[in-house]
PDB file of C-alpha atoms in Angstrom:
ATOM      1  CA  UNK A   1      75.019 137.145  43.129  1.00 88.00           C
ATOM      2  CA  UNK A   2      75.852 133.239  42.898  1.00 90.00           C
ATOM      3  CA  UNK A   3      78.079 131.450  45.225  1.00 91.00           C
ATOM      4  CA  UNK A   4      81.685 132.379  43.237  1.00 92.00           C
ATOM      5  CA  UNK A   5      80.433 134.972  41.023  1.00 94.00           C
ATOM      6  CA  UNK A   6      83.511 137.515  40.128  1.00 96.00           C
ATOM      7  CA  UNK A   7      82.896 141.007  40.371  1.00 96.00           C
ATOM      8  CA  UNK A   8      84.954 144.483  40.874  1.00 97.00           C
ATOM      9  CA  UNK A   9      84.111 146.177  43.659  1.00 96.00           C
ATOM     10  CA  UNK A  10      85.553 148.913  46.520  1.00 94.00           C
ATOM     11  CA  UNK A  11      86.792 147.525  49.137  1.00 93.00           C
ATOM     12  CA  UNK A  12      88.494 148.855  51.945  1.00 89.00           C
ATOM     13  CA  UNK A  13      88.887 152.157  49.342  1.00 88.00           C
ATOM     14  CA  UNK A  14      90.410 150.520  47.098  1.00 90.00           C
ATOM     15  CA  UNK A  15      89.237 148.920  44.014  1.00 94.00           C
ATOM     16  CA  UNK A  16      89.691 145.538  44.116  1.00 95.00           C
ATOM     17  CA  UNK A  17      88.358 141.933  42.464  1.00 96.00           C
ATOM     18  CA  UNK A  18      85.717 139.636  44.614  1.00 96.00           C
ATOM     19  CA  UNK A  19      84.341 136.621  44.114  1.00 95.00           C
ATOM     20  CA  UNK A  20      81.114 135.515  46.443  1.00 94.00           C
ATOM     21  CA  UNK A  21      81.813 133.731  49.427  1.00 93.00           C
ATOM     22  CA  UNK A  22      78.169 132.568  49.300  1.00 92.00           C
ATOM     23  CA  UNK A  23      74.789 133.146  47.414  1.00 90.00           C
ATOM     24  CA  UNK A  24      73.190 136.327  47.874  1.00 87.00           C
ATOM     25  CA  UNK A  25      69.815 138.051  46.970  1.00 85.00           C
ATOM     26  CA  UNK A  26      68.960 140.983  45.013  1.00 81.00           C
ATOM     27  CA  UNK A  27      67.519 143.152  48.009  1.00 84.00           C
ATOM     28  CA  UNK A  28      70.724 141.763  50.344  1.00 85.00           C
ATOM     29  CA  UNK A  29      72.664 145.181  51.847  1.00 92.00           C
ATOM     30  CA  UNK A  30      75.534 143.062  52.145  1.00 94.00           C
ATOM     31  CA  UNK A  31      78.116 140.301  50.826  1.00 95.00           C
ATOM     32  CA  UNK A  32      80.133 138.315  51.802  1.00 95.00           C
ATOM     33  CA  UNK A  33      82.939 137.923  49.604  1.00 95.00           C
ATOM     34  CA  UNK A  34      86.638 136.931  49.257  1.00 95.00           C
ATOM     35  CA  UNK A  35      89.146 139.740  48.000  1.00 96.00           C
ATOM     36  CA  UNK A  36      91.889 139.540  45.127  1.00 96.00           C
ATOM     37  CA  UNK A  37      94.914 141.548  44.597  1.00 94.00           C
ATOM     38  CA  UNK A  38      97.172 141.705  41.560  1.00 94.00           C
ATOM     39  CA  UNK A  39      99.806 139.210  40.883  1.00 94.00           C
ATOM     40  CA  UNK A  40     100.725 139.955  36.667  1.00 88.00           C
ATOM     41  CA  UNK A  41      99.070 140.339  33.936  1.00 91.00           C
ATOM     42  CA  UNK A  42      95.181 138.850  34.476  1.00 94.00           C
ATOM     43  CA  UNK A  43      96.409 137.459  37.167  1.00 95.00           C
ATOM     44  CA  UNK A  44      94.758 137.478  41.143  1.00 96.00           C
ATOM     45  CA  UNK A  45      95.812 135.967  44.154  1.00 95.00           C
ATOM     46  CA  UNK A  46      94.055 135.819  47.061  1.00 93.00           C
ATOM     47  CA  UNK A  47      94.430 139.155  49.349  1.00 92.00           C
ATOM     48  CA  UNK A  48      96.135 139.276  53.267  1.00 89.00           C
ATOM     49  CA  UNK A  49      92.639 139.499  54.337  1.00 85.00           C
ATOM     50  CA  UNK A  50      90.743 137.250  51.987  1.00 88.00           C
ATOM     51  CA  UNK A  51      87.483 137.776  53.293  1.00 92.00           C
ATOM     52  CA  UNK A  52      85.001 140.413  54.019  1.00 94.00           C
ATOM     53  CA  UNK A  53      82.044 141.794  54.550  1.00 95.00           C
ATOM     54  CA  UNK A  54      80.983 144.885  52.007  1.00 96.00           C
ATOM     55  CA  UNK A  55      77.959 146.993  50.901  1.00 95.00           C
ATOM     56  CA  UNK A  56      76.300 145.953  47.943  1.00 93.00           C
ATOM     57  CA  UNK A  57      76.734 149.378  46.956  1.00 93.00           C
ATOM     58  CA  UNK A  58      80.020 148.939  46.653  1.00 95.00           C
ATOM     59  CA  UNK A  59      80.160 146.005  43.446  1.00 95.00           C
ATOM     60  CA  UNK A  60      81.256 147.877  40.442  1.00 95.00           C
ATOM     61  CA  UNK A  61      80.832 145.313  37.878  1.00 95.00           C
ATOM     62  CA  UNK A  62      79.832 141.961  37.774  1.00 95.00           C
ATOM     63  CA  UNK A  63      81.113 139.595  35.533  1.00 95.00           C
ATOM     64  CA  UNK A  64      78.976 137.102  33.545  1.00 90.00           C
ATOM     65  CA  UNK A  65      81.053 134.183  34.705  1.00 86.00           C
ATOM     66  CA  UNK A  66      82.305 132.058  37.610  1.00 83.00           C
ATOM     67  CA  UNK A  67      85.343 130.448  39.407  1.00 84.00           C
ATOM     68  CA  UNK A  68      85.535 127.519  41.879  1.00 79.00           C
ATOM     69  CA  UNK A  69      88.922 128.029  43.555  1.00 77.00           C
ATOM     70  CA  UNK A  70      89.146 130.544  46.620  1.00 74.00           C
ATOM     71  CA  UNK A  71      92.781 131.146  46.024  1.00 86.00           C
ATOM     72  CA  UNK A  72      93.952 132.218  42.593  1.00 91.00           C
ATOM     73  CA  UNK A  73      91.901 134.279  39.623  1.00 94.00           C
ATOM     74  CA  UNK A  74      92.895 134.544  36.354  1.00 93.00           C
ATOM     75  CA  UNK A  75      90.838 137.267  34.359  1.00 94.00           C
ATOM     76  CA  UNK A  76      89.691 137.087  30.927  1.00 94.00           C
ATOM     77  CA  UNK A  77      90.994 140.154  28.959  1.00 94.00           C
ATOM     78  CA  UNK A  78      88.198 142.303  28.625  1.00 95.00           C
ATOM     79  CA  UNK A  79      87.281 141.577  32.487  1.00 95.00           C
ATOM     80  CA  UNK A  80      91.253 142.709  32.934  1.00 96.00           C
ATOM     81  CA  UNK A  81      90.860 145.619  30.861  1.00 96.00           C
ATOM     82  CA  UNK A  82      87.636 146.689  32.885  1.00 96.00           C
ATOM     83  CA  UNK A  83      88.947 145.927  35.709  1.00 96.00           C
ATOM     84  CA  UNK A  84      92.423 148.377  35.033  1.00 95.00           C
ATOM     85  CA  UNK A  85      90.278 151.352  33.521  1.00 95.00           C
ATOM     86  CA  UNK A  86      88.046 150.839  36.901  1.00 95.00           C
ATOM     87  CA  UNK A  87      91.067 151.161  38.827  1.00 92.00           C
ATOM     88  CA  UNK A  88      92.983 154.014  36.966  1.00 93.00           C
ATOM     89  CA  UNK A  89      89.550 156.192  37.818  1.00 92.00           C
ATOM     90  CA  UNK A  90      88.912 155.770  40.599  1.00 86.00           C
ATOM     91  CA  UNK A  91      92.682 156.593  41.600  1.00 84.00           C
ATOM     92  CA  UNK A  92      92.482 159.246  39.353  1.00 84.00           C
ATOM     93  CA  UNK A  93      89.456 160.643  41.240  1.00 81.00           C
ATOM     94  CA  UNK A  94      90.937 160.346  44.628  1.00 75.00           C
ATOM     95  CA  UNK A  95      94.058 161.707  43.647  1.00 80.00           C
ATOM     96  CA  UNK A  96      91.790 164.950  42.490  1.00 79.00           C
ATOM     97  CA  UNK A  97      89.846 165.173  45.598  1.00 81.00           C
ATOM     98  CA  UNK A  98      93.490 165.435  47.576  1.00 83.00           C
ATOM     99  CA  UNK A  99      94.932 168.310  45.425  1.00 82.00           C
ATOM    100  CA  UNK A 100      91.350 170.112  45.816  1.00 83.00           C
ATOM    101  CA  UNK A 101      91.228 169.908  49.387  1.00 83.00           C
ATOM    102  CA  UNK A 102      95.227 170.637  49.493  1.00 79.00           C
ATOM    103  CA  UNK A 103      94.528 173.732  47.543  1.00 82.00           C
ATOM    104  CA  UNK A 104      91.757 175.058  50.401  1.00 83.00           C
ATOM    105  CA  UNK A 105      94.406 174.642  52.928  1.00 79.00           C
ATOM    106  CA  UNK A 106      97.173 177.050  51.379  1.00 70.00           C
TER     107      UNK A 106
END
């Protein structure tokens, strides 16, 4: 991953849009990245905590292109798109793994 490469990724549980803080290689367990949350429509700003340190497990998707700023995103709308179906799953599949453990429990 290139020095401001965008990507989806988990972070902090939730699913959320990076870009690279720095380059990083292949075999690299890490990254160091800088978060995004949702502002409108395609639209990122920069997270509370706009930097941190995740798994490379963690990327979801990277995307084919780059950005230079650090404090604002705007998506394309297929990255958008991707990046709301992403999201709506992985709440989904949360929100499933509460109701089966809730179930256990009565």
């Amino acid at each position: 991953m290139n020095h401001g490469t965008v990507a989806i990724a988990v972070v902090q549980r939730q699913v959320m849009i990076i870009q690279a803080a720095r380059s990083h290689n292949r075999r690299g367990r890490w990254l160091d990245v800088y978060t995004y949350v949702p502002f409108g429509e395609r639209l990122f700003l920069a997270s509370p905590v706009p930097r941190a340190r995740i798994a490379s497990s963690d990327l979801l998707v990277i995307f084919p292109f780059r950005t230079p700023t650090s404090d604002m995103i705007e998506l394309p709308a297929q990255a958008y798109q991707e990046y709301l179906e992403l999201s709506a799953r992985y709440q989904l599949k949360h929100e499933n793994m509460w109701r089966r453990w809730k179930a256990r429990l009565h």
